[in-house]
Coordinates of C-alpha atoms in Angstrom, one line a residue:
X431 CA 39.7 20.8 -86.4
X432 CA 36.3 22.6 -86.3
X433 CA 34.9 23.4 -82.7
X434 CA 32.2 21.4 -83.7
X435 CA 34.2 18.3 -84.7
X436 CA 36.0 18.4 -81.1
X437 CA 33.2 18.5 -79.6
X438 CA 32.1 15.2 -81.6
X439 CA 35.2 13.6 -81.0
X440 CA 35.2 14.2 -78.1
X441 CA 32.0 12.6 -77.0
X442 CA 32.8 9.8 -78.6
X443 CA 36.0 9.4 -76.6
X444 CA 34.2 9.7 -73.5
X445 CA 31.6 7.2 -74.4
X446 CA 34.4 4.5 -75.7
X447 CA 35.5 4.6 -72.2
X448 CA 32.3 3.2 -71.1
X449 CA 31.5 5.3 -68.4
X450 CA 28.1 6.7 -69.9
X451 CA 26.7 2.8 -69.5
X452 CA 26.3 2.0 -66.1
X453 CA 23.1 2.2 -64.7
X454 CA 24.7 4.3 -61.5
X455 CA 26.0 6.7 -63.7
X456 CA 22.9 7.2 -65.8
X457 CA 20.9 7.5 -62.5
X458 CA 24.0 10.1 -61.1
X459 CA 23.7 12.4 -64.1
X460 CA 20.1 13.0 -64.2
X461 CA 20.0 13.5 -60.5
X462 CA 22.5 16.0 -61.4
X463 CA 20.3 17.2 -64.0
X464 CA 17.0 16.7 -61.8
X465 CA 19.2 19.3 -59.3
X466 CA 19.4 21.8 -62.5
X467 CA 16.1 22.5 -62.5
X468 CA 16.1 23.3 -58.2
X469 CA 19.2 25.7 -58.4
X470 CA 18.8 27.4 -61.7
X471 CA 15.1 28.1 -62.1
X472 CA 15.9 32.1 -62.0
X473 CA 18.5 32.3 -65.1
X474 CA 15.9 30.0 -66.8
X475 CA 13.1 31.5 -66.5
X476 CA 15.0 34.9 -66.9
X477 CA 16.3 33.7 -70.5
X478 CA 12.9 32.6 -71.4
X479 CA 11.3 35.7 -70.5
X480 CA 13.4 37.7 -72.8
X481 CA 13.5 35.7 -75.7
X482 CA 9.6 34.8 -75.6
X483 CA 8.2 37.0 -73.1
X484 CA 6.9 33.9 -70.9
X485 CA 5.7 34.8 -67.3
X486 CA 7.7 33.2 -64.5
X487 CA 4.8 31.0 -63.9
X488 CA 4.3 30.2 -67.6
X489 CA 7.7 29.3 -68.0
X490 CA 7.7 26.5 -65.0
X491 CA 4.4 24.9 -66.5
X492 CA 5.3 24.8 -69.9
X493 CA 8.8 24.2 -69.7
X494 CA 10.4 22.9 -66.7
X495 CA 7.6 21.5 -65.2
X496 CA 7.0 18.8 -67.6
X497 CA 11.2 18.1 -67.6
X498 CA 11.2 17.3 -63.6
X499 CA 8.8 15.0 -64.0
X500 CA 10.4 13.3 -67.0
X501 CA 13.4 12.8 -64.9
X502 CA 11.6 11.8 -62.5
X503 CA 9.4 9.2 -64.2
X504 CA 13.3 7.9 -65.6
X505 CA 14.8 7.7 -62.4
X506 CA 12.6 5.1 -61.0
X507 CA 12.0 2.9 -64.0
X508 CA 15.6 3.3 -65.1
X509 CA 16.1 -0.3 -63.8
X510 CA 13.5 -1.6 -65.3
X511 CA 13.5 -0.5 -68.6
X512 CA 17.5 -1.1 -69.2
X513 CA 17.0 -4.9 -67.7
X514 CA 16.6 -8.0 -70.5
X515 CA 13.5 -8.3 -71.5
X516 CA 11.8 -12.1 -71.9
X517 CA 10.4 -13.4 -75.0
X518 CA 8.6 -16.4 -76.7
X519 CA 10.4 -19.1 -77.9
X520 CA 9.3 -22.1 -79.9
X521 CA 10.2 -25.7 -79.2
X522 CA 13.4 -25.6 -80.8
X523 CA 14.6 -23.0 -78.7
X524 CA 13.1 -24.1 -75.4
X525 CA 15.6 -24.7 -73.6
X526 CA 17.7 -21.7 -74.3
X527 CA 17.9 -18.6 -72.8
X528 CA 16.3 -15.6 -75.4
X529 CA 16.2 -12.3 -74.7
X530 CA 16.2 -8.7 -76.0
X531 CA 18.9 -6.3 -74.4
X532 CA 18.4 -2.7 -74.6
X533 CA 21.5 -1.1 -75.1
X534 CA 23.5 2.3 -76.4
X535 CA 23.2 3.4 -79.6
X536 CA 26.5 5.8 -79.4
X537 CA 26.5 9.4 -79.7
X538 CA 23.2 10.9 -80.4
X539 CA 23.0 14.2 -81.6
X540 CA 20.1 16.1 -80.3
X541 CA 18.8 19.7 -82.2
X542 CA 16.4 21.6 -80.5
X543 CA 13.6 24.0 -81.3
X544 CA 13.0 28.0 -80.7
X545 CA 9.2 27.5 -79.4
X546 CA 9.8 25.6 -76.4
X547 CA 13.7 25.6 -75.8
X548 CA 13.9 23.9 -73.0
X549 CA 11.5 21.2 -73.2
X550 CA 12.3 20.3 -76.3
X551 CA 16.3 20.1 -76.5
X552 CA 16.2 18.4 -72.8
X553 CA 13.6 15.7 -73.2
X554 CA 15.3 14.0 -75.4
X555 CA 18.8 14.7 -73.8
X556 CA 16.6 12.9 -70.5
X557 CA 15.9 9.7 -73.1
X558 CA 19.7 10.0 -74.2
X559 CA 21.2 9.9 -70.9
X560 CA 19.0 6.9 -69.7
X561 CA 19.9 5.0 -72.6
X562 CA 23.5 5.1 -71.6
X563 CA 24.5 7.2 -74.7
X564 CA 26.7 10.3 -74.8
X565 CA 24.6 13.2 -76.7
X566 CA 26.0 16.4 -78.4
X567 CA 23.3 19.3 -77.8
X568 CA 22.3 21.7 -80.0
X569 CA 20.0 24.4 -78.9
X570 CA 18.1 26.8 -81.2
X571 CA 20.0 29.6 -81.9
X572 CA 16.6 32.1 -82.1
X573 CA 16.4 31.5 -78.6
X574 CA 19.7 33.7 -78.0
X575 CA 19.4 34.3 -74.0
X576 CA 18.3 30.6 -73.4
X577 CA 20.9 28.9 -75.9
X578 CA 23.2 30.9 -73.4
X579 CA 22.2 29.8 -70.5
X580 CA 21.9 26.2 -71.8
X581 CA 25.6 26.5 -72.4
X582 CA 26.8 27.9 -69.7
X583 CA 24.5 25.7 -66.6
X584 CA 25.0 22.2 -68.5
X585 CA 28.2 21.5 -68.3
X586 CA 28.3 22.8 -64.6
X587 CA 25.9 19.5 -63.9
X588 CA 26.2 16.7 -66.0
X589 CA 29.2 15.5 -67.9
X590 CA 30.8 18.0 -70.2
X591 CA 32.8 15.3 -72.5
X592 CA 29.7 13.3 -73.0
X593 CA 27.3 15.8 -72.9
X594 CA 28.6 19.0 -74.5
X595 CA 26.7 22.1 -75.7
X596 CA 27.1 23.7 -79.3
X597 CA 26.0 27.1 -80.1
X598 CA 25.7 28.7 -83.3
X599 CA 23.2 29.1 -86.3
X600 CA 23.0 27.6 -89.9
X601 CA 26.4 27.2 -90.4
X602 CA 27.3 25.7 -86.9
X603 CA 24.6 23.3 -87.6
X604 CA 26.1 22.1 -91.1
X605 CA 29.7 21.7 -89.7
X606 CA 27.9 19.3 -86.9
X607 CA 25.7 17.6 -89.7
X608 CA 28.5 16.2 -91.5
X609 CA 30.4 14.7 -88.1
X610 CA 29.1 10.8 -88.2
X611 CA 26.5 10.1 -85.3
X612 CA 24.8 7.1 -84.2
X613 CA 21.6 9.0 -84.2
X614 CA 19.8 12.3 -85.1
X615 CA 16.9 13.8 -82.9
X616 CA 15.7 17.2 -84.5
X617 CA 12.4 19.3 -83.4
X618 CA 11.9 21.6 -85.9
X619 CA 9.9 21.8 -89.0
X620 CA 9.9 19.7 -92.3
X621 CA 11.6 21.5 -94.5
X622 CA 14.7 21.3 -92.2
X623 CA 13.6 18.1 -91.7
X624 CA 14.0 16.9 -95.4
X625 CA 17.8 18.2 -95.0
X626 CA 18.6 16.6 -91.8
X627 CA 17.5 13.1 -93.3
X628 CA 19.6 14.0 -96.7
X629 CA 23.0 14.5 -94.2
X630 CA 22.1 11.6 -92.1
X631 CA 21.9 8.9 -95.3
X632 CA 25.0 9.4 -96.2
X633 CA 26.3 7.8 -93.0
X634 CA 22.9 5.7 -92.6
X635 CA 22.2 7.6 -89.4
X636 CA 18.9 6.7 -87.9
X637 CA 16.3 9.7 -87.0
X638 CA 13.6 10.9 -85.3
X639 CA 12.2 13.9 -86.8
X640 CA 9.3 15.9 -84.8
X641 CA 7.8 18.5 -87.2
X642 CA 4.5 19.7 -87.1
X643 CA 2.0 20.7 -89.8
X644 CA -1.6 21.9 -89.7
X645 CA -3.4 20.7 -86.8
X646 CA -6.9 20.7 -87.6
X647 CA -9.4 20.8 -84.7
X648 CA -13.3 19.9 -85.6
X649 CA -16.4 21.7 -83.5
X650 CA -19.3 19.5 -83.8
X651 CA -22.9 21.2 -83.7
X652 CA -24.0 19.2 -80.9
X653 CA -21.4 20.2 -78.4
X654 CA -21.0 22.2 -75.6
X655 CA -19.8 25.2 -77.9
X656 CA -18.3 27.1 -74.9
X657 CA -16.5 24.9 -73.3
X658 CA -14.6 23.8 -76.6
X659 CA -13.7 27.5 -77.4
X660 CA -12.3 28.0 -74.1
X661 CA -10.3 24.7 -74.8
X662 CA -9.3 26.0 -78.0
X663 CA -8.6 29.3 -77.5
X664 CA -6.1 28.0 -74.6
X665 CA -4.7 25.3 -77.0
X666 CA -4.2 28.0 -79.9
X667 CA -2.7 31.3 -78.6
X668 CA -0.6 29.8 -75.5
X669 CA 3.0 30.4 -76.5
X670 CA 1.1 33.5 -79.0
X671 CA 0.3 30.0 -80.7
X672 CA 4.0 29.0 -81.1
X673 CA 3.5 25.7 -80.7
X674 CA 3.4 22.2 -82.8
X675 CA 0.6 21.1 -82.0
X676 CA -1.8 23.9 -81.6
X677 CA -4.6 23.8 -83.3
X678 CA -4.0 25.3 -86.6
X679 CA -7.3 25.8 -87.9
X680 CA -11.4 24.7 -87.4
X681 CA -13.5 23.3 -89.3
X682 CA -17.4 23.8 -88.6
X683 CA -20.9 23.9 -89.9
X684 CA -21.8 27.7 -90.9
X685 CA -24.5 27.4 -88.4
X686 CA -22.3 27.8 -85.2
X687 CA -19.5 30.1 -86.8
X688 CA -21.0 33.2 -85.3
X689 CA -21.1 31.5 -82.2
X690 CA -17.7 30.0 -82.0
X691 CA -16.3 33.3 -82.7
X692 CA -17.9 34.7 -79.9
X693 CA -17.5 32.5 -77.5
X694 CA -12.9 32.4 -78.8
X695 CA -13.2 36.2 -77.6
X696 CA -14.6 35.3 -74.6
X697 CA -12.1 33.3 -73.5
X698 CA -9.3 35.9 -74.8
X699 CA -10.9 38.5 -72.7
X700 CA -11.3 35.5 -69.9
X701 CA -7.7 34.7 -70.6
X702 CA -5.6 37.8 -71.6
X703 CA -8.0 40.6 -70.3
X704 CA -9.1 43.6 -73.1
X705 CA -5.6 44.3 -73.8
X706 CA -3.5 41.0 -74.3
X707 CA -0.2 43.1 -75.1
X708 CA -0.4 44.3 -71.3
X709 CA -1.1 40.6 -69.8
X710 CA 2.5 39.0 -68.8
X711 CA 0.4 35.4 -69.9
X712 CA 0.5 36.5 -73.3
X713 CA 3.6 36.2 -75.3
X714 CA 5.5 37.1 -78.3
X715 CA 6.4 36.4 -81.7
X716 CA 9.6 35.5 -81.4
X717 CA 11.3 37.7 -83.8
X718 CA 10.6 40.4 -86.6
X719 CA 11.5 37.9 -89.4
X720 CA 8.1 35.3 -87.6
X721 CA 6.5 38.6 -87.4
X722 CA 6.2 39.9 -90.7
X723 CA 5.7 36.0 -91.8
X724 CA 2.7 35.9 -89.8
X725 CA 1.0 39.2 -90.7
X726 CA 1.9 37.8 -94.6
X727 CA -0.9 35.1 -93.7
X728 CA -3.6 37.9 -92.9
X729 CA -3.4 39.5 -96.3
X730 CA -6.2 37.6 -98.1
X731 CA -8.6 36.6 -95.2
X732 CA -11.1 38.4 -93.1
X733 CA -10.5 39.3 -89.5
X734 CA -13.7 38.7 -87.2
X735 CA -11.7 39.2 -84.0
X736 CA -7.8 40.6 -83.1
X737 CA -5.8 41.9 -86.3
X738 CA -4.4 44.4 -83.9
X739 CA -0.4 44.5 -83.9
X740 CA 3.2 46.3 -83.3
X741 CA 6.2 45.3 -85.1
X742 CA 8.8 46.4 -82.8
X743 CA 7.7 44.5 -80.2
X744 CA 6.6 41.3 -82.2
X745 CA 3.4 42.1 -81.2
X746 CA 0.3 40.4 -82.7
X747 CA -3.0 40.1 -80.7
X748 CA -4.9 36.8 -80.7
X749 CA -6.7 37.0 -84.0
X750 CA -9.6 35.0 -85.2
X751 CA -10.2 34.7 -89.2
X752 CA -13.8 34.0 -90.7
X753 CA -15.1 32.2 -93.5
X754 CA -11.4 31.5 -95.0
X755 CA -11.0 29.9 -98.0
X756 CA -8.9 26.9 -98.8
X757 CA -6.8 28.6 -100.7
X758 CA -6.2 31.7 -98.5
X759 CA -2.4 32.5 -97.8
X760 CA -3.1 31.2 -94.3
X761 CA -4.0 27.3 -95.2
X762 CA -1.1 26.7 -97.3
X763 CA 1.6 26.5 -94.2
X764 CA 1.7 25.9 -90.7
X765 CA 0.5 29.3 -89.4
X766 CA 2.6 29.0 -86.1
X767 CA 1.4 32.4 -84.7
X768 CA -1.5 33.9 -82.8
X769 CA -4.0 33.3 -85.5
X770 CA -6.8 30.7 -85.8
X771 CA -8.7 30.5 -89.3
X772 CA -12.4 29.0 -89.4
X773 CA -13.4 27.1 -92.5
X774 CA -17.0 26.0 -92.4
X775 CA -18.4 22.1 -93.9
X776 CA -21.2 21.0 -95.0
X777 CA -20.3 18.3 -91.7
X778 CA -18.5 15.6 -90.6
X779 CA -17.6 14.0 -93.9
X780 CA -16.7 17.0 -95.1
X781 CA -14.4 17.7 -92.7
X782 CA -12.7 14.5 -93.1
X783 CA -12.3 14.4 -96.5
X784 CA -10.6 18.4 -96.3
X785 CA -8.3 16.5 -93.4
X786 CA -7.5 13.6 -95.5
X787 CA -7.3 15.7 -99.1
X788 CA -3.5 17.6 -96.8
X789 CA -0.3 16.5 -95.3
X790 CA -0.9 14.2 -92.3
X791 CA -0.9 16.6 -89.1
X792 CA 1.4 16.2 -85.7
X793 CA -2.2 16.8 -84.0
X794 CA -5.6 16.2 -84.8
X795 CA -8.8 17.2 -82.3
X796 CA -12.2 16.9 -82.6
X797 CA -15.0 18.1 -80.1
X798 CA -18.1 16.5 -79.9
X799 CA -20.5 14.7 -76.9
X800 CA -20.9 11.7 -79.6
X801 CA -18.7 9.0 -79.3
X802 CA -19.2 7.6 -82.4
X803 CA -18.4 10.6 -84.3
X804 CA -15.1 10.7 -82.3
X805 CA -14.3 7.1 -83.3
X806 CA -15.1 8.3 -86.8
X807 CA -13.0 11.2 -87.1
X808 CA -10.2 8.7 -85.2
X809 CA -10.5 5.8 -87.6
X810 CA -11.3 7.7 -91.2
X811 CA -8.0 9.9 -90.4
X812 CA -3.9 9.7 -89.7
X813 CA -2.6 12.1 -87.5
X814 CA 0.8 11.6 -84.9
X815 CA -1.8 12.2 -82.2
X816 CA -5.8 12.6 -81.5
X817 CA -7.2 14.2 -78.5
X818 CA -11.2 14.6 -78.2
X819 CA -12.7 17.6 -76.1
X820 CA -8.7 19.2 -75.4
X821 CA -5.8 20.5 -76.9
X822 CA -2.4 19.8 -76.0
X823 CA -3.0 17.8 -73.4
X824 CA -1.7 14.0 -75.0
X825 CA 1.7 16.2 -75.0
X826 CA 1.9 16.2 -70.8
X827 CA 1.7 11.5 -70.9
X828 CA 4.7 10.2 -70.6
X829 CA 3.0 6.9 -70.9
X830 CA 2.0 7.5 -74.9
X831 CA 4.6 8.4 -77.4
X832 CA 4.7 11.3 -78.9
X833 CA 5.5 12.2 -82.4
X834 CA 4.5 12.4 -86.4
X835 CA 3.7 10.7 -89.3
X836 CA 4.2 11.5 -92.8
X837 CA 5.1 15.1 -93.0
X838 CA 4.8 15.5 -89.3
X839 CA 7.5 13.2 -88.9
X840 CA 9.0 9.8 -87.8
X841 CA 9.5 8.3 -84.8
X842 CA 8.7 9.1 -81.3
X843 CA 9.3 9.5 -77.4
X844 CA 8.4 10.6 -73.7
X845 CA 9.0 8.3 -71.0
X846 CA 10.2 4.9 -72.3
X847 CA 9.5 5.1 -75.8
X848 CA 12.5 7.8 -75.2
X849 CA 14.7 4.9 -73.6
X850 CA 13.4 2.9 -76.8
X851 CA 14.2 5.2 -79.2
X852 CA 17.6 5.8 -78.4
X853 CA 18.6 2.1 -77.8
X854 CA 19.4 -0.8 -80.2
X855 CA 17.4 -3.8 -78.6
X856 CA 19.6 -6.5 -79.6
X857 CA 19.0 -9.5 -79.9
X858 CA 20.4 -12.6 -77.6
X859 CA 20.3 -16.3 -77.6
X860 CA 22.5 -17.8 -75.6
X861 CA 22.7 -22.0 -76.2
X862 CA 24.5 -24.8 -74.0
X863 CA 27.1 -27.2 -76.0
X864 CA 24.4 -29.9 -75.0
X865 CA 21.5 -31.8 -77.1
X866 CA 22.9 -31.3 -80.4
X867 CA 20.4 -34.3 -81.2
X868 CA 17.8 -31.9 -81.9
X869 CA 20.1 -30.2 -84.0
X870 CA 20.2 -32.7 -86.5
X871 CA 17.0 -31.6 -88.3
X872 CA 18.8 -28.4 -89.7
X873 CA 22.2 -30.1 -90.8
X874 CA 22.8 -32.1 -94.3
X875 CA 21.7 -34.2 -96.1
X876 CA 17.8 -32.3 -96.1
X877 CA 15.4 -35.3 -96.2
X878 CA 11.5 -35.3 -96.0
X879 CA 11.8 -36.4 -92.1
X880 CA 14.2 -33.9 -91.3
X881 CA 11.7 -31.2 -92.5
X882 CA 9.2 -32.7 -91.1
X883 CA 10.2 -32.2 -87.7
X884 CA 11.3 -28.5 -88.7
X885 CA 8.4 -27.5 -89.2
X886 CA 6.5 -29.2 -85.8
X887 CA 9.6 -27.9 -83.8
X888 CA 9.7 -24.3 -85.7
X889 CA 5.7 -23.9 -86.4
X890 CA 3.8 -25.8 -83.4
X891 CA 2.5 -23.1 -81.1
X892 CA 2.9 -24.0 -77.6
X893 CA 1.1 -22.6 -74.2
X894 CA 4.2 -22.1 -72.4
X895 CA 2.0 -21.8 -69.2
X896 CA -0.1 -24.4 -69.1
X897 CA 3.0 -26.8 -69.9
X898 CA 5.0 -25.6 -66.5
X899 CA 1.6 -26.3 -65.0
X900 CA 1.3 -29.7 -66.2
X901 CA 5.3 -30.7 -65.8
X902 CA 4.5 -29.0 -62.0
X903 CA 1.6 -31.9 -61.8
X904 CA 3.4 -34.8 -63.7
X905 CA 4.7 -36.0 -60.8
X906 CA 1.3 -36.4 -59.1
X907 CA 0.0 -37.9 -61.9
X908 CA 2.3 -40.5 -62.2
X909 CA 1.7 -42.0 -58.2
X910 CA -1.8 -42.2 -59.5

């Protein structure tokens, strides 16, 4: 038996025992988790440093930051979201007691991403643990120093049979791909994506994919041009623009191009000083093979800003492309890198229809004072998520779900669409061996009358509210 399949079977022994389902033990383990992030914030931050050349700060606020509060946020609505949650009946059911329960799924199997391995590979592992399931984790084995560390602190906090860790690359990855889960969480990107779903159908494993795509971002005219740069130029090179849903390219009128490439240095120099590759806030690519990748997108376009690179230290400066063609190398995949194309439009419609014409986007962002233009941009396009006037930020909520559509992916979480996403809700009625008169509609022979009251006791809408008011007052009405 394969490493990988112990560690499987395992976790499904541990969760048959039942202990991953009570809500103490759900609430122990992410304390235990919660306490991780207190003791261990050194080697983290240490493994992150060396595989993408994050600051210590930079590290906390886009990785562990966002996790502690995640915990947090489950810890004190744990109750609330695993309790039984009331719904409407009709008349024939009235007097029954309905219900959805949220309950396990089984053993989840979570993949994690290179780009932010830590956020990532444990917000979902948060969601898992909540939901009462056991969770294999696999973390991206790009990261080399953090996969480590995720291996080695883990299982010194939360429970190792439920919970357990599995390094490796590709092949790793297949071996644990053909094991039979309960559910599937990758972060990755699509093409991966499209092979993940392939090994989950043939055990008709749920998913949730999180992929990315091109994030498009719009500058309208009439804006404060400034301020949206600086926004931009934050949303696209933090991470040295290694992130999903950084904005992968703009589109604008040719009137303000000049001036939105000004003001993107600007905010480099604001940002990253005159020499980015000095500034600890400004990362790296994560390795040669991203590297050359990236620079392959530069071939065909014209640099207005940046260009400036090193390979052996996966080096490449924030880099701002002008007047890019549609068909350039750089717009026919998600860039992922340090490097943010400009693509002018005639305007607005324009833009849409170039938005509309490519694969639905994990992102979508449009800057403009007008708030019709917004609600334009948000109701003649499909995106996983739209921010106006910011990047990034719809990613800190725990209170809206976060994922794809289309190509960007399925399904989503955060906070309790997490819970949700790894649960079953399952259905309950639960009926009393009493007034089987009523019943009498739905048994043989069918006749006319029998229907009849079928459809008043299945169809008739009733205010549910308003009767307990009025049974409250029938009493009073009836000494009148």
């Amino acid at each position: 038996m394969s490493r990988e399949q112990q560690a499987v079977a395992r976790a499904r022994k541990a969760f048959e025992t039942g202990r991953s389902k009570p809500l103490e033990y759900r609430i122990c383990q992410l304390k235990n988790l919660q306490r991780l992030f207190t003791e261990r914030q050194k080697e983290i931050v240490d493994a992150i440093k060396k595989d993408l050349n994050k600051s210590e700060q930079g590290a906390q606020l886009y990785e562990t930051l966002g996790l502690e509060g995640e915990i947090g946020l489950a810890l004190r609505k744990l109750k609330e979201w695993a309790a039984p949650r009331s719904v409407e009946k009709n008349l024939l059911t009235l007097s029954d007691t309905v219900y959805i329960q949220p309950e396990p799924l089984g053993v989840v199997l979570i993949i994690g991403a290179w780009n932010y391995p830590w956020a990532v590979t444990i917000q979902p592992l948060v969601g898992a643990i909540a939901a009462g399931n056991a969770a294999v984790v696999k973390p991206s084995e790009v990261c080399v120093h953090t996969a480590k560390v995720m291996e080695d602190l883990l299982p010194l906090y939360i429970d190792k049979e439920l919970y357990p860790v599995v390094t490796g690359g590709v092949t790793e990855t297949q071996e644990l791909l053909r094991q039979r889960f309960d559910h599937i969480f990758y972060t990755g990107n699509s093409t991966v994506g499209k092979i993940i779903m392939e090994a989950a159908a043939k055990n008709l494993t749920p998913v949730t994919l999180e992929l990315g795509g091109k994030s498009p971002c719009y500058i309208d005219k009439n804006c404060d041009i400034s301020i949206a740069c600086r926004r931009v130029t934050w949303g696209k090179y933090t991470n040295c623009g290694q992130t999903c849903i950084a904005p992968d390219y703009i589109l604008c009128e040719p009137s303000i191009q000049d001036r939105v490439i000004e003001e993107v240095k600007k905010s480099i120099k604001e940002f990253y000083t005159d020499n980015p590759k000095t500034c600890p806030d400004y990362g790296r690519i994560i390795n040669q093979h991203h590297f050359k990748r990236v620079m392959k997108l530069l071939s065909d376009s014209t640099i207005a800003a940046g260009g400036q690179n090193d390979e052996s230290d996966c080096y490449i400066a924030p880099t701002v492309l002008r007047d890019v063609k549609p068909e350039a190398n750089v717009m026919q995949e998600e860039i992922f890198g340090p490097v943010l194309p400009i693509l002018t439009v005639s305007g607005l419609d324009e833009a849409i229809k170039f938005i509309n014409k490519r694969e639905k986007p994990l992102a979508l962002y449009v800057f403009s004072p007008d708030e019709k233009l917004i609600n334009k941009v948000r109701d003649e396009t499909s995106s996983g998520g739209m921010v106006a006037n910011d990047c990034l930020v719809h990613f800190s909520i725990s209170s809206l779900p976060f994922g794809g559509v289309g190509n960007s992916g399925m399904g989503s979480y955060h906070g309790k669409f997490s819970f949700d996403q790894l649960s079953h809700m399952r259905s309950c009625l639960i009926k009393q061996l009493k007034m089987e008169g009523v019943n009498s509609m739905r048994y043989p022979p069918h006749t006319a009358k029998k229907l009849g009251w079928a459809r008043f006791f299945i169809l008739k809408t009733v205010d549910f509210a308003k009767l307990a008011i009025c049974l409250k007052l029938l009493p009073s009405v009836c000494q009148l």
